Tab-separated table of C-alpha atoms and ligand atoms in Angstrom:
chain	number	residue	atom	x	y	z
A	124	MET	CA	24.876	-5.911	-15.924
A	125	LEU	CA	23.771	-2.608	-14.374
A	126	ILE	CA	26.320	-1.017	-12.036
A	127	ASP	CA	26.131	2.516	-10.677
A	128	ASP	CA	28.943	4.971	-9.991
A	129	PHE	CA	29.256	3.741	-6.396
A	130	GLY	CA	29.849	0.144	-7.494
A	131	ARG	CA	26.358	-1.055	-6.508
A	132	LYS	CA	24.831	-3.718	-8.765
A	133	VAL	CA	21.228	-3.005	-9.695
A	134	THR	CA	19.391	-6.330	-9.841
A	135	TYR	CA	15.927	-5.357	-8.608
A	136	LEU	CA	13.177	-3.374	-10.350
A	137	ARG	CA	10.025	-2.189	-8.625
A	138	LEU	CA	7.490	-1.718	-11.368
A	139	SER	CA	4.500	0.482	-10.604
A	140	VAL	CA	1.578	-0.309	-12.869
A	141	THR	CA	-0.886	2.316	-11.665
A	142	ASP	CA	-1.030	5.229	-9.220
A	143	ARG	CA	-4.708	4.517	-8.508
A	144	CYS	CA	-6.026	2.465	-5.647
A	145	ASP	CA	-9.262	1.279	-4.093
A	146	LEU	CA	-7.989	2.546	-0.709
A	147	ARG	CA	-6.569	5.904	0.341
A	148	CYS	CA	-4.130	5.309	3.157
A	149	ILE	CA	-3.366	8.413	5.175
A	150	TYR	CA	0.434	8.183	4.833
A	151	CYS	CA	0.328	7.297	1.136
A	152	MET	CA	-2.183	9.651	-0.465
A	153	SER	CA	-3.331	13.149	0.358
A	154	GLU	CA	-7.027	13.904	0.668
A	155	ASN	CA	-7.467	15.518	-2.729
A	156	MET	CA	-5.164	13.371	-4.760
A	157	THR	CA	-5.288	13.716	-8.521
A	158	PHE	CA	-4.170	10.797	-10.653
A	159	VAL	CA	-2.160	10.520	-13.849
A	160	PRO	CA	-4.446	10.610	-16.933
A	161	ARG	CA	-4.758	7.114	-18.381
A	162	SER	CA	-3.105	8.071	-21.685
A	163	GLN	CA	0.046	8.907	-19.754
A	164	LEU	CA	0.269	5.533	-18.042
A	165	LEU	CA	2.502	2.970	-19.680
A	166	THR	CA	0.420	0.394	-21.527
A	167	LEU	CA	0.696	-3.247	-20.511
A	168	GLU	CA	2.740	-3.891	-23.674
A	169	GLU	CA	5.125	-1.071	-22.724
A	170	LEU	CA	5.435	-2.480	-19.208
A	171	VAL	CA	6.389	-5.863	-20.673
A	172	ARG	CA	8.987	-4.207	-22.933
A	173	VAL	CA	10.530	-2.407	-19.977
A	174	GLY	CA	10.514	-5.553	-17.837
A	175	ARG	CA	12.232	-7.555	-20.584
A	176	ALA	CA	14.821	-4.822	-21.159
A	177	PHE	CA	15.758	-4.813	-17.473
A	178	ILE	CA	15.911	-8.621	-17.379
A	179	GLY	CA	18.192	-8.558	-20.423
A	180	LEU	CA	20.448	-6.159	-18.495
A	181	GLY	CA	20.779	-8.495	-15.515
A	182	VAL	CA	17.793	-7.648	-13.305
A	183	LYS	CA	16.813	-10.819	-11.405
A	184	LYS	CA	13.839	-9.644	-9.394
A	185	ILE	CA	10.793	-7.596	-10.341
A	186	ARG	CA	8.160	-6.516	-7.864
A	187	ILE	CA	4.830	-5.310	-9.258
A	188	THR	CA	3.432	-2.475	-7.175
A	189	GLY	CA	1.552	0.831	-7.383
A	190	GLY	CA	-1.015	2.242	-6.411
A	191	GLU	CA	-2.935	-0.976	-6.154
A	192	PRO	CA	-1.630	-3.219	-8.957
A	193	LEU	CA	-4.590	-5.579	-8.957
A	194	THR	CA	-6.993	-2.740	-9.838
A	195	ARG	CA	-5.317	-2.363	-13.238
A	196	ARG	CA	-7.337	-3.951	-16.037
A	197	ASN	CA	-5.836	-7.170	-17.519
A	198	ILE	CA	-2.935	-7.031	-15.080
A	199	LEU	CA	-2.639	-10.822	-15.086
A	200	SER	CA	-1.268	-10.671	-18.617
A	201	LEU	CA	1.745	-8.721	-17.308
A	202	PHE	CA	2.437	-11.329	-14.632
A	203	GLN	CA	2.048	-14.086	-17.216
A	204	ALA	CA	4.412	-12.436	-19.705
A	205	LEU	CA	7.120	-11.643	-17.142
A	206	GLY	CA	6.674	-15.000	-15.380
A	207	GLU	CA	7.765	-16.712	-18.590
A	208	GLU	CA	11.075	-14.835	-18.840
A	209	PRO	CA	13.863	-17.345	-18.138
A	210	GLY	CA	16.306	-14.716	-16.830
A	211	LEU	CA	13.936	-13.572	-14.075
A	212	GLU	CA	14.489	-15.342	-10.756
A	213	GLU	CA	11.700	-13.691	-8.776
A	214	LEU	CA	8.428	-12.078	-9.683
A	215	THR	CA	6.653	-10.645	-6.648
A	216	LEU	CA	3.717	-8.442	-5.785
A	217	THR	CA	2.900	-5.822	-3.153
A	218	THR	CA	-0.832	-5.435	-2.648
A	219	ASN	CA	-3.418	-4.240	-0.175
A	220	GLY	CA	-5.038	-7.663	-0.572
A	221	THR	CA	-8.595	-6.599	-1.396
A	222	LEU	CA	-8.571	-8.281	-4.809
A	223	LEU	CA	-6.604	-11.384	-3.866
A	224	PRO	CA	-9.731	-13.528	-3.440
A	225	ARG	CA	-10.217	-13.042	-7.177
A	226	PHE	CA	-6.576	-13.242	-8.324
A	227	ALA	CA	-4.444	-15.254	-5.871
A	228	ARG	CA	-4.600	-18.621	-7.651
A	229	GLN	CA	-3.946	-17.165	-11.083
A	230	LEU	CA	-0.999	-15.162	-9.758
A	231	ARG	CA	0.483	-18.293	-8.247
A	232	ALA	CA	-0.016	-20.107	-11.550
A	233	ALA	CA	1.720	-17.241	-13.390
A	234	GLY	CA	4.869	-17.853	-11.335
A	235	VAL	CA	4.495	-15.430	-8.404
A	236	ARG	CA	6.049	-17.173	-5.404
A	237	ARG	CA	5.993	-14.454	-2.745
A	238	VAL	CA	3.410	-11.810	-1.947
A	239	ASN	CA	3.561	-8.832	0.414
A	240	ILE	CA	0.227	-7.681	1.805
A	241	SER	CA	-0.142	-4.355	3.603
A	242	LEU	CA	-2.008	-4.473	6.903
A	243	ASP	CA	-1.504	-1.786	9.544
A	244	THR	CA	-4.241	-2.631	12.000
A	245	LEU	CA	-6.578	-5.445	13.014
A	246	ASP	CA	-9.196	-3.027	14.284
A	247	GLU	CA	-12.083	-2.415	11.890
A	248	GLU	CA	-12.740	1.157	12.875
A	249	ARG	CA	-9.069	2.085	12.692
A	250	PHE	CA	-8.691	0.354	9.344
A	251	ARG	CA	-11.481	2.522	7.971
A	252	ARG	CA	-9.846	5.655	9.364
A	253	PHE	CA	-6.319	4.789	8.097
A	254	THR	CA	-7.511	3.888	4.616
A	255	ARG	CA	-10.267	6.552	4.487
A	256	THR	CA	-12.522	4.120	2.588
A	257	GLY	CA	-11.520	0.534	3.325
A	258	GLU	CA	-12.988	-2.496	5.019
A	259	LEU	CA	-10.690	-4.661	7.120
A	260	ALA	CA	-12.647	-7.816	6.238
A	261	ARG	CA	-11.702	-7.491	2.573
A	262	THR	CA	-7.973	-7.394	3.287
A	263	LEU	CA	-8.310	-10.296	5.736
A	264	ALA	CA	-10.128	-12.309	3.069
A	265	GLY	CA	-7.251	-11.479	0.700
A	266	ILE	CA	-4.726	-12.820	3.214
A	267	ASP	CA	-6.736	-16.056	3.555
A	268	ALA	CA	-6.868	-16.373	-0.227
A	269	ALA	CA	-3.094	-15.912	-0.496
A	270	LEU	CA	-2.474	-18.580	2.138
A	271	GLU	CA	-4.833	-20.978	0.372
A	272	ALA	CA	-3.237	-20.347	-3.031
A	273	GLY	CA	0.041	-21.802	-1.760
A	274	PHE	CA	2.550	-18.958	-2.191
A	275	GLU	CA	5.949	-19.888	-0.764
A	276	ARG	CA	5.930	-16.817	1.423
A	277	VAL	CA	3.199	-14.390	2.413
A	278	LYS	CA	4.457	-11.351	4.276
A	279	ILE	CA	2.557	-8.625	6.079
A	280	ASN	CA	3.865	-5.056	5.791
A	281	ALA	CA	2.802	-2.585	8.458
A	282	VAL	CA	3.655	1.122	8.566
A	283	VAL	CA	3.729	2.036	12.248
A	284	LEU	CA	2.745	5.510	13.420
A	285	ASP	CA	2.877	6.661	16.991
A	286	GLY	CA	-0.577	7.454	18.343
A	287	HIS	CA	-2.210	5.463	15.523
A	288	ASN	CA	-1.182	1.797	15.659
A	289	GLN	CA	2.041	1.482	17.680
A	290	ASP	CA	-0.059	-0.263	20.355
A	291	GLU	CA	-0.875	-3.071	17.904
A	292	VAL	CA	2.570	-4.365	17.041
A	293	VAL	CA	2.343	-7.404	19.345
A	294	ARG	CA	-1.123	-8.243	18.062
A	295	LEU	CA	0.052	-7.989	14.457
A	296	VAL	CA	3.001	-10.303	15.144
A	297	ALA	CA	0.667	-12.804	16.840
A	298	PHE	CA	-1.581	-12.672	13.757
A	299	ALA	CA	1.381	-13.411	11.451
A	300	LEU	CA	2.738	-16.121	13.725
A	301	GLU	CA	-0.574	-17.990	13.889
A	302	ARG	CA	-0.648	-18.144	10.109
A	303	GLY	CA	3.044	-18.919	9.493
A	304	MET	CA	3.617	-15.593	7.756
A	305	ASP	CA	6.503	-13.102	7.977
A	306	ILE	CA	5.878	-9.511	8.990
A	307	SER	CA	7.829	-6.296	8.406
A	308	PHE	CA	7.431	-3.015	10.214
A	309	ILE	CA	8.154	0.093	8.180
A	310	GLU	CA	9.070	3.567	9.376
A	311	GLU	CA	6.985	6.153	7.549
A	312	MET	CA	8.843	7.983	4.794
A	313	PRO	CA	8.209	11.663	4.146
A	314	LEU	CA	6.812	11.426	0.617
A	315	GLY	CA	4.151	13.852	-0.539
A	316	LEU	CA	2.637	16.742	1.353
A	317	MET	CA	0.131	15.652	3.978
A	318	GLU	CA	-2.274	18.411	4.872
A	319	SER	CA	-3.451	17.109	8.170
A	320	ARG	CA	-0.543	15.409	9.904
A	321	ASP	CA	2.742	16.245	11.509
A	322	ARG	CA	5.030	13.394	10.490
A	323	GLU	CA	7.690	13.961	13.110
A	324	ALA	CA	5.089	13.795	15.888
A	325	HIS	CA	3.958	10.366	14.708
A	326	TYR	CA	7.405	8.907	14.081
A	327	CYS	CA	7.859	5.486	15.666
A	328	SER	CA	11.359	4.004	15.431
A	329	SER	CA	12.033	0.362	14.645
A	330	ASP	CA	14.066	0.097	17.845
A	331	ARG	CA	11.029	1.053	19.898
A	332	ILE	CA	8.945	-1.618	18.170
A	333	LEU	CA	11.673	-4.203	18.696
A	334	GLU	CA	11.831	-3.399	22.419
A	335	GLU	CA	8.089	-3.804	22.735
A	336	LEU	CA	8.140	-7.149	20.904
A	337	GLN	CA	11.005	-8.433	23.035
A	338	ARG	CA	8.770	-8.158	26.082
A	339	HIS	CA	6.528	-10.837	24.519
A	340	TYR	CA	8.715	-12.924	22.206
A	341	THR	CA	12.247	-14.249	21.972
A	342	LEU	CA	13.576	-12.661	18.815
A	343	VAL	CA	16.784	-14.020	17.356
A	344	PRO	CA	18.617	-11.658	14.983
A	345	THR	CA	19.418	-13.323	11.680
A	346	THR	CA	21.660	-12.400	8.816
A	347	GLU	CA	19.066	-13.785	6.376
A	348	ASN	CA	17.797	-11.240	3.991
A	349	THR	CA	15.417	-11.315	1.101
A	350	GLY	CA	17.444	-8.955	-1.049
A	351	GLY	CA	15.863	-5.847	0.447
A	352	PRO	CA	16.554	-3.272	3.129
A	353	ALA	CA	14.779	-5.135	5.947
A	354	ARG	CA	16.808	-6.387	8.923
A	355	TYR	CA	15.289	-9.657	10.160
A	356	HIS	CA	14.766	-11.426	13.452
A	357	ARG	CA	13.298	-14.906	13.755
A	358	ILE	CA	10.759	-15.678	16.448
A	359	ALA	CA	12.331	-18.524	18.415
A	360	GLY	CA	10.714	-21.886	17.730
A	361	SER	CA	8.834	-20.686	14.639
A	362	GLY	CA	9.369	-20.058	10.940
A	363	THR	CA	8.132	-16.465	11.253
A	364	ARG	CA	10.559	-13.656	10.586
A	365	VAL	CA	10.038	-10.118	11.808
A	366	GLY	CA	11.638	-7.496	9.583
A	367	PHE	CA	12.359	-3.827	10.181
A	368	ILE	CA	12.609	-1.336	7.351
A	369	SER	CA	14.143	1.714	8.936
A	370	PRO	CA	15.087	4.457	6.505
A	371	HIS	CA	15.438	6.959	9.349
A	372	SER	CA	17.123	4.998	12.102
A	373	HIS	CA	19.216	2.531	10.038
A	374	ASN	CA	20.101	3.951	6.659
A	375	PHE	CA	20.371	1.181	4.071
A	376	CYS	CA	21.515	3.151	1.011
A	377	ASP	CA	25.031	1.649	0.864
A	378	SER	CA	23.646	-1.683	-0.246
A	379	CYS	CA	20.866	-0.331	-2.467
A	380	ASN	CA	20.298	-2.693	-5.400
A	381	ARG	CA	17.076	-1.284	-6.816
A	382	VAL	CA	15.410	1.242	-9.059
A	383	ARG	CA	11.716	2.067	-9.483
A	384	LEU	CA	9.596	2.771	-12.515
A	385	THR	CA	6.562	4.994	-11.943
A	386	ALA	CA	3.293	4.158	-13.683
A	387	GLU	CA	3.936	6.938	-16.200
A	388	GLY	CA	7.335	5.521	-17.089
A	389	ARG	CA	9.687	7.692	-15.080
A	390	LEU	CA	12.669	5.682	-13.858
A	391	LEU	CA	13.428	6.796	-10.293
A	392	LEU	CA	16.983	6.119	-9.240
A	393	CYS	CA	16.327	6.646	-5.522
A	394	LEU	CA	13.182	6.587	-3.389
A	395	GLY	CA	14.264	9.720	-1.558
A	396	GLN	CA	15.584	11.864	-4.422
A	397	GLU	CA	14.242	13.278	-7.670
A	398	HIS	CA	16.946	11.887	-10.021
A	399	SER	CA	15.020	10.224	-12.817
A	400	MET	CA	14.854	9.379	-16.504
A	401	ASP	CA	11.785	9.470	-18.746
A	402	LEU	CA	11.583	6.003	-20.293
A	403	ARG	CA	8.082	6.548	-21.705
A	404	ARG	CA	9.491	9.034	-24.205
A	405	VAL	CA	12.128	6.499	-25.280
A	406	LEU	CA	9.544	3.696	-25.527
A	407	ARG	CA	7.119	5.753	-27.623
A	408	ALA	CA	9.821	7.207	-29.890
A	409	ASN	CA	11.051	3.684	-30.715
A	410	PRO	CA	7.984	1.429	-30.841
A	411	ALA	CA	9.736	-1.422	-32.664
A	412	ASP	CA	13.278	-1.208	-31.329
A	413	ASP	CA	14.324	-1.797	-27.710
A	414	GLU	CA	17.991	-0.938	-28.148
A	415	PRO	CA	17.463	2.801	-27.349
A	416	LEU	CA	15.515	1.732	-24.245
A	417	ARG	CA	18.385	-0.473	-23.066
A	418	ARG	CA	20.880	2.341	-23.721
A	419	ALA	CA	18.733	4.803	-21.741
A	420	ILE	CA	18.545	2.409	-18.785
A	421	VAL	CA	22.328	1.910	-18.785
A	422	ALA	CA	22.843	5.689	-19.015
A	423	ALA	CA	20.449	6.284	-16.116
A	424	MET	CA	22.749	4.330	-13.772
A	425	ARG	CA	25.188	7.262	-13.932
A	426	GLN	CA	22.541	9.342	-12.142
A	427	LYS	CA	21.843	6.988	-9.233
A	428	PRO	CA	22.546	9.061	-6.122
A	429	ARG	CA	24.501	7.809	-3.137
A	430	GLY	CA	21.407	7.863	-0.904
A	431	HIS	CA	18.316	9.559	0.428
A	432	GLU	CA	18.317	12.550	2.739
A	433	PHE	CA	15.079	12.021	4.629
A	434	ASP	CA	14.700	14.527	7.449
A	435	LEU	CA	11.445	14.386	9.378
A	436	SER	CA	12.010	17.695	11.096
A	437	ALA	CA	12.404	19.584	7.793
A	438	PRO	CA	9.525	20.492	5.459
A	439	THR	CA	8.719	17.746	2.951
A	440	VAL	CA	10.780	18.257	-0.186
A	441	LEU	CA	9.535	15.313	-2.237
A	442	LEU	CA	6.101	16.167	-3.495
A	443	ARG	CA	5.358	12.820	-5.072
A	444	HIS	CA	3.307	10.502	-2.889
A	445	MET	CA	4.052	6.823	-2.306
A	446	ASN	CA	1.238	5.689	-4.607
A	447	ALA	CA	2.909	7.607	-7.448
A	448	THR	CA	6.389	6.449	-6.470
A	449	GLY	CA	5.654	2.734	-6.412
A	450	GLY	CA	6.006	1.730	-2.755
B	231	LIG	N1	-1.292	-0.835	-2.763
B	231	LIG	C1	-0.260	-1.735	-2.446
B	231	LIG	C2	-0.091	-1.877	-0.952
B	231	LIG	O1	-0.664	-1.094	-0.207
B	231	LIG	O2	0.640	-2.778	-0.538
B	231	LIG	C3	1.067	-1.423	-3.105
B	231	LIG	C4	1.521	0.005	-3.095
B	231	LIG	S1	1.824	0.715	-1.492
B	231	LIG	C5	2.331	2.350	-1.941
B	231	LIG	C6	3.277	-0.158	-1.017
B	231	LIG	C7	3.686	-0.043	0.420
B	231	LIG	O3	4.114	1.288	0.690
B	231	LIG	C8	2.595	-0.339	1.431
B	231	LIG	O4	3.029	-1.341	2.324
B	231	LIG	C9	2.396	0.957	2.141
B	231	LIG	O5	2.040	0.764	3.484
B	231	LIG	C10	3.746	1.611	2.003
B	231	LIG	N2	3.722	3.068	2.139
B	231	LIG	C11	2.860	3.950	1.603
B	231	LIG	N3	3.173	5.216	1.961
B	231	LIG	C12	4.272	5.120	2.752
B	231	LIG	C13	5.084	6.068	3.431
B	231	LIG	N4	4.847	7.377	3.371
B	231	LIG	N5	6.131	5.599	4.154
B	231	LIG	C14	6.399	4.270	4.215
B	231	LIG	N6	5.679	3.331	3.589
B	231	LIG	C15	4.625	3.748	2.871
B	232	LIG	FE1	-3.406	2.183	-1.828
B	232	LIG	FE2	-1.277	0.861	-1.008
B	232	LIG	FE3	-1.293	3.537	-1.007
B	232	LIG	FE4	-2.821	2.284	0.716
B	232	LIG	S1	-0.571	2.186	0.619
B	232	LIG	S2	-3.438	4.008	-0.592
B	232	LIG	S3	-3.394	0.490	-0.381
B	232	LIG	S4	-1.377	2.268	-2.763
């Protein structure tokens, strides 16, 4: 069992398998992003070792993320290996959806029951601008593929920025509702330096989104949660839940149950702080023995900070971008 110094049980690992992506979202990557050299990424075997070590220490849920996880070569083998671990209750994926037409069925067969797909806009031109390179139709095809593959839950995640897509929140909810999906709205987090944008000027609070939605839907607050920081409302008369992930307006650190592993094997103890432990060094120094790895993970819990200190009005202090953090 992993417990930190504030008595919080850590039962959830977000495992980043690459910092690369086929898109370049404006809030996630800077224009001239450089990526980790491949030799510094954990191998798939190392990722399996880490996953198993965490499961052995009581972690019940692993989310595979990145970068875009489905761009990593042979990534299915990781899902298959972790999906077979009896101690793991939930294996999930966060993806931009572009490769789901190819992978959705195999992911379902490997034991993935829930998928989060990022979609910030339903407007083609905007989608291209937000992602710098992307095509909306590819993500929409990925959503269709996920629905057809029979996942128990498909959820849309949308980062909302004022002056960019705050005028689309009702349309995005209608899109989710028509398809029986959940949707979460996320306040942008100040990770990585962004050359061309003033984050405070584009901040859009969850409360503002909720007010806008209440003009169109009856939203019933629920205490249901999916083990994460989202606060949920159910749309009356439907199965669709609308979640709000609000690091600025509703701090959720007191109930934090998670840690993140970057693609290069750095264990991050908090999304909004630099406290970390290099697990790649431990893995490579002990190729045939996982006991030192388990000891390092237990020791890292002593470093888990009480919470983040995001401040949109201050200069960005965390230079790592979301794609490197494992969003
Ligand atoms: N490529 C996958 C995707 O887009 O879903 C997985 C990785 S992505 C970094 C995970 C999530 O982080 C996405 O929903 C994305 O919108 C979100 N994200 C990226 N940068 C963010 C930021 N600065 N603040 C809040 N969320 C962010
Ligand atoms: Fe890629 Fe996801 Fe980051 Fe967009 S948010 S650039 S899809 S990793």
